[in-house]
mmCIF file of C-alpha atoms in Angstrom:
data_model
loop_
_atom_site.group_PDB
_atom_site.id
_atom_site.type_symbol
_atom_site.label_atom_id
_atom_site.label_comp_id
_atom_site.label_asym_id
_atom_site.label_seq_id
_atom_site.Cartn_x
_atom_site.Cartn_y
_atom_site.Cartn_z
ATOM 1 C CA UNK A 1 6.085 -28.619 -41.538
ATOM 2 C CA UNK A 2 5.752 -24.876 -41.572
ATOM 3 C CA UNK A 3 3.369 -23.188 -43.985
ATOM 4 C CA UNK A 4 5.295 -21.009 -46.346
ATOM 5 C CA UNK A 5 3.064 -18.257 -47.612
ATOM 6 C CA UNK A 6 3.161 -17.923 -51.357
ATOM 7 C CA UNK A 7 4.759 -14.567 -52.053
ATOM 8 C CA UNK A 8 2.626 -14.026 -55.168
ATOM 9 C CA UNK A 9 0.239 -11.962 -53.053
ATOM 10 C CA UNK A 10 2.745 -9.118 -53.186
ATOM 11 C CA UNK A 11 2.339 -6.623 -56.039
ATOM 12 C CA UNK A 12 0.985 -8.285 -59.135
ATOM 13 C CA UNK A 13 3.535 -7.128 -61.715
ATOM 14 C CA UNK A 14 2.879 -4.789 -64.613
ATOM 15 C CA UNK A 15 3.946 -7.277 -67.234
ATOM 16 C CA UNK A 16 5.458 -6.540 -70.601
ATOM 17 C CA UNK A 17 5.692 -10.227 -71.573
ATOM 18 C CA UNK A 18 4.374 -11.435 -74.932
ATOM 19 C CA UNK A 19 1.680 -13.941 -74.060
ATOM 20 C CA UNK A 20 1.261 -16.841 -76.527
ATOM 21 C CA UNK A 21 -2.069 -17.469 -78.174
ATOM 22 C CA UNK A 22 -4.023 -20.714 -77.724
ATOM 23 C CA UNK A 23 -2.951 -21.727 -81.233
ATOM 24 C CA UNK A 24 0.739 -21.183 -80.393
ATOM 25 C CA UNK A 25 0.335 -23.179 -77.164
ATOM 26 C CA UNK A 26 -1.384 -26.026 -79.024
ATOM 27 C CA UNK A 27 1.536 -26.217 -81.462
ATOM 28 C CA UNK A 28 3.989 -26.263 -78.546
ATOM 29 C CA UNK A 29 1.879 -28.975 -76.910
ATOM 30 C CA UNK A 30 2.047 -31.135 -80.038
ATOM 31 C CA UNK A 31 5.833 -30.763 -80.011
ATOM 32 C CA UNK A 32 6.014 -31.646 -76.293
ATOM 33 C CA UNK A 33 3.841 -34.738 -76.837
ATOM 34 C CA UNK A 34 6.095 -35.884 -79.709
ATOM 35 C CA UNK A 35 9.514 -35.170 -78.244
ATOM 36 C CA UNK A 36 9.085 -33.894 -74.683
ATOM 37 C CA UNK A 37 9.254 -30.365 -73.347
ATOM 38 C CA UNK A 38 12.805 -30.686 -72.039
ATOM 39 C CA UNK A 39 11.723 -29.077 -68.755
ATOM 40 C CA UNK A 40 13.270 -30.127 -65.468
ATOM 41 C CA UNK A 41 12.410 -29.166 -61.920
ATOM 42 C CA UNK A 42 14.907 -26.272 -61.873
ATOM 43 C CA UNK A 43 12.906 -24.696 -64.728
ATOM 44 C CA UNK A 44 9.820 -24.724 -62.492
ATOM 45 C CA UNK A 45 11.185 -23.350 -59.231
ATOM 46 C CA UNK A 46 9.696 -20.068 -58.080
ATOM 47 C CA UNK A 47 6.326 -18.398 -57.600
ATOM 48 C CA UNK A 48 3.998 -18.347 -60.591
ATOM 49 C CA UNK A 49 0.997 -16.056 -61.081
ATOM 50 C CA UNK A 50 -1.938 -17.573 -62.969
ATOM 51 C CA UNK A 51 -2.277 -15.479 -66.112
ATOM 52 C CA UNK A 52 -4.745 -17.321 -68.370
ATOM 53 C CA UNK A 53 -6.846 -20.478 -68.425
ATOM 54 C CA UNK A 54 -8.658 -22.271 -71.224
ATOM 55 C CA UNK A 55 -11.237 -25.025 -70.793
ATOM 56 C CA UNK A 56 -10.664 -28.379 -72.469
ATOM 57 C CA UNK A 57 -11.008 -28.037 -76.236
ATOM 58 C CA UNK A 58 -11.391 -24.260 -76.228
ATOM 59 C CA UNK A 59 -9.204 -21.724 -78.059
ATOM 60 C CA UNK A 60 -10.731 -18.799 -76.164
ATOM 61 C CA UNK A 61 -9.407 -18.039 -72.691
ATOM 62 C CA UNK A 62 -11.872 -18.086 -69.791
ATOM 63 C CA UNK A 63 -11.813 -14.336 -69.213
ATOM 64 C CA UNK A 64 -13.941 -14.253 -66.036
ATOM 65 C CA UNK A 65 -12.092 -17.173 -64.422
ATOM 66 C CA UNK A 66 -8.715 -15.575 -65.136
ATOM 67 C CA UNK A 67 -9.965 -12.189 -63.858
ATOM 68 C CA UNK A 68 -11.247 -13.800 -60.662
ATOM 69 C CA UNK A 69 -8.129 -15.857 -60.041
ATOM 70 C CA UNK A 70 -5.800 -12.910 -60.716
ATOM 71 C CA UNK A 71 -7.764 -10.787 -58.235
ATOM 72 C CA UNK A 72 -7.483 -13.580 -55.695
ATOM 73 C CA UNK A 73 -3.714 -13.596 -56.300
ATOM 74 C CA UNK A 74 -3.819 -17.230 -57.468
ATOM 75 C CA UNK A 75 -0.287 -18.547 -57.108
ATOM 76 C CA UNK A 76 1.583 -21.770 -57.723
ATOM 77 C CA UNK A 77 4.849 -22.018 -55.818
ATOM 78 C CA UNK A 78 7.373 -24.768 -56.431
ATOM 79 C CA UNK A 79 10.389 -25.041 -54.135
ATOM 80 C CA UNK A 80 12.781 -27.539 -52.609
ATOM 81 C CA UNK A 81 12.066 -28.422 -48.978
ATOM 82 C CA UNK A 82 14.431 -30.887 -47.275
ATOM 83 C CA UNK A 83 15.470 -32.520 -50.558
ATOM 84 C CA UNK A 84 11.882 -32.927 -51.747
ATOM 85 C CA UNK A 85 9.904 -30.780 -54.132
ATOM 86 C CA UNK A 86 7.207 -28.779 -52.390
ATOM 87 C CA UNK A 87 4.112 -27.365 -54.103
ATOM 88 C CA UNK A 88 1.848 -24.648 -52.689
ATOM 89 C CA UNK A 89 -1.288 -23.558 -54.478
ATOM 90 C CA UNK A 90 -2.860 -20.518 -52.892
ATOM 91 C CA UNK A 91 -5.386 -17.694 -53.219
ATOM 92 C CA UNK A 92 -5.575 -14.571 -51.091
ATOM 93 C CA UNK A 93 -7.888 -11.722 -50.185
ATOM 94 C CA UNK A 94 -5.818 -9.092 -48.442
ATOM 95 C CA UNK A 95 -4.002 -10.771 -45.549
ATOM 96 C CA UNK A 96 -6.315 -13.825 -45.658
ATOM 97 C CA UNK A 97 -4.753 -16.728 -47.523
ATOM 98 C CA UNK A 98 -6.029 -20.211 -48.393
ATOM 99 C CA UNK A 99 -3.138 -22.576 -49.169
ATOM 100 C CA UNK A 100 -2.918 -26.197 -50.312
ATOM 101 C CA UNK A 101 0.522 -27.567 -49.460
ATOM 102 C CA UNK A 102 2.076 -30.827 -50.617
ATOM 103 C CA UNK A 103 4.786 -32.641 -52.527
ATOM 104 C CA UNK A 104 5.486 -32.810 -56.256
ATOM 105 C CA UNK A 105 7.609 -34.917 -58.584
ATOM 106 C CA UNK A 106 8.343 -35.134 -62.314
ATOM 107 C CA UNK A 107 7.825 -38.305 -64.306
ATOM 108 C CA UNK A 108 8.359 -39.246 -67.923
ATOM 109 C CA UNK A 109 9.898 -37.545 -70.954
ATOM 110 C CA UNK A 110 7.227 -34.889 -71.452
ATOM 111 C CA UNK A 111 7.361 -34.640 -68.319
ATOM 112 C CA UNK A 112 4.296 -34.795 -66.100
ATOM 113 C CA UNK A 113 4.388 -32.846 -62.828
ATOM 114 C CA UNK A 114 2.527 -35.077 -60.393
ATOM 115 C CA UNK A 115 1.516 -33.610 -57.052
ATOM 116 C CA UNK A 116 -0.490 -34.378 -53.954
ATOM 117 C CA UNK A 117 -1.638 -31.929 -51.326
ATOM 118 C CA UNK A 118 -0.929 -33.036 -47.756
ATOM 119 C CA UNK A 119 -2.863 -30.316 -45.998
ATOM 120 C CA UNK A 120 -4.912 -27.149 -46.394
ATOM 121 C CA UNK A 121 -4.434 -24.082 -44.249
ATOM 122 C CA UNK A 122 -5.969 -20.674 -43.775
ATOM 123 C CA UNK A 123 -3.697 -17.897 -42.604
ATOM 124 C CA UNK A 124 -4.299 -14.337 -41.521
ATOM 125 C CA UNK A 125 -0.967 -12.697 -42.183
ATOM 126 C CA UNK A 126 1.631 -15.001 -40.636
ATOM 127 C CA UNK A 127 -0.862 -16.502 -38.156
ATOM 128 C CA UNK A 128 -2.192 -19.945 -39.222
ATOM 129 C CA UNK A 129 -5.828 -19.988 -38.042
ATOM 130 C CA UNK A 130 -6.832 -23.335 -39.565
ATOM 131 C CA UNK A 131 -4.944 -26.397 -40.760
ATOM 132 C CA UNK A 132 -6.289 -29.801 -41.776
ATOM 133 C CA UNK A 133 -4.608 -32.839 -43.267
ATOM 134 C CA UNK A 134 -6.042 -34.019 -46.572
ATOM 135 C CA UNK A 135 -6.700 -37.604 -47.688
ATOM 136 C CA UNK A 136 -4.246 -38.876 -50.253
ATOM 137 C CA UNK A 137 -5.550 -40.012 -53.665
ATOM 138 C CA UNK A 138 -4.580 -43.426 -55.056
ATOM 139 C CA UNK A 139 -1.475 -43.136 -57.252
ATOM 140 C CA UNK A 140 -3.504 -43.726 -60.449
ATOM 141 C CA UNK A 141 -5.730 -40.744 -59.603
ATOM 142 C CA UNK A 142 -3.033 -38.274 -58.601
ATOM 143 C CA UNK A 143 -3.444 -34.809 -60.099
ATOM 144 C CA UNK A 144 -0.793 -33.665 -62.573
ATOM 145 C CA UNK A 145 0.189 -30.987 -65.038
ATOM 146 C CA UNK A 146 1.442 -32.130 -68.444
ATOM 147 C CA UNK A 147 4.215 -29.570 -68.987
ATOM 148 C CA UNK A 148 4.130 -27.956 -72.398
ATOM 149 C CA UNK A 149 6.696 -25.178 -72.457
ATOM 150 C CA UNK A 150 8.460 -22.448 -70.512
ATOM 151 C CA UNK A 151 10.125 -19.552 -72.192
ATOM 152 C CA UNK A 152 12.969 -17.323 -71.105
ATOM 153 C CA UNK A 153 10.596 -14.369 -70.687
ATOM 154 C CA UNK A 154 9.049 -16.163 -67.737
ATOM 155 C CA UNK A 155 5.862 -17.924 -68.751
ATOM 156 C CA UNK A 156 4.967 -21.572 -68.198
ATOM 157 C CA UNK A 157 2.205 -23.524 -69.944
ATOM 158 C CA UNK A 158 0.720 -26.844 -68.850
ATOM 159 C CA UNK A 159 -2.427 -28.907 -69.244
ATOM 160 C CA UNK A 160 -4.099 -30.275 -66.122
ATOM 161 C CA UNK A 161 -5.440 -33.803 -65.572
ATOM 162 C CA UNK A 162 -8.965 -32.534 -66.309
ATOM 163 C CA UNK A 163 -7.907 -31.193 -69.727
ATOM 164 C CA UNK A 164 -7.792 -27.476 -68.979
ATOM 165 C CA UNK A 165 -4.862 -25.416 -70.195
ATOM 166 C CA UNK A 166 -3.090 -22.917 -67.925
ATOM 167 C CA UNK A 167 -0.494 -20.228 -68.458
ATOM 168 C CA UNK A 168 1.497 -18.793 -65.532
ATOM 169 C CA UNK A 169 3.895 -15.868 -65.283
ATOM 170 C CA UNK A 170 7.001 -16.223 -63.067
ATOM 171 C CA UNK A 171 7.320 -13.638 -60.316
ATOM 172 C CA UNK A 172 10.619 -12.090 -61.331
ATOM 173 C CA UNK A 173 12.422 -12.167 -57.987
ATOM 174 C CA UNK A 174 11.479 -15.763 -57.082
ATOM 175 C CA UNK A 175 13.368 -17.796 -59.697
ATOM 176 C CA UNK A 176 15.843 -20.086 -57.980
#
């Protein structure tokens, strides 16, 4: 499998998107828990910039963590690769990129986006300088995002297995 660099490292956009508050996201989360988010994999395809994060139980975003991850061009890319859903989670400093690459699938009515990373790689530009396979977790310990909502303006909210809340912004030219 070829490492596909996440294209979020290119030009963090000057966004004019209304970002929901923690309170708004919590209301959307209650609705998603009760009746599902209605999201499908086509709603998730593309490259997503990490915009905000909240720790479990907090209504205040983690400002420093978001600042750090934005400046490292933190990116979540979901695509279709040979009839399977591929997930790439990456951070970059200039041309140096650390990427975790694996497979993803949706399950349940909410739904949950389960994923597992098959390998980690370090690239300098297009040159892969390090690649190592990763051990696979037991199915009951697989990481996931509980999908909350995605709006037409291009943001996506989800809660991770550890309880943290994340908000991503879709890179405009990557929607499939």
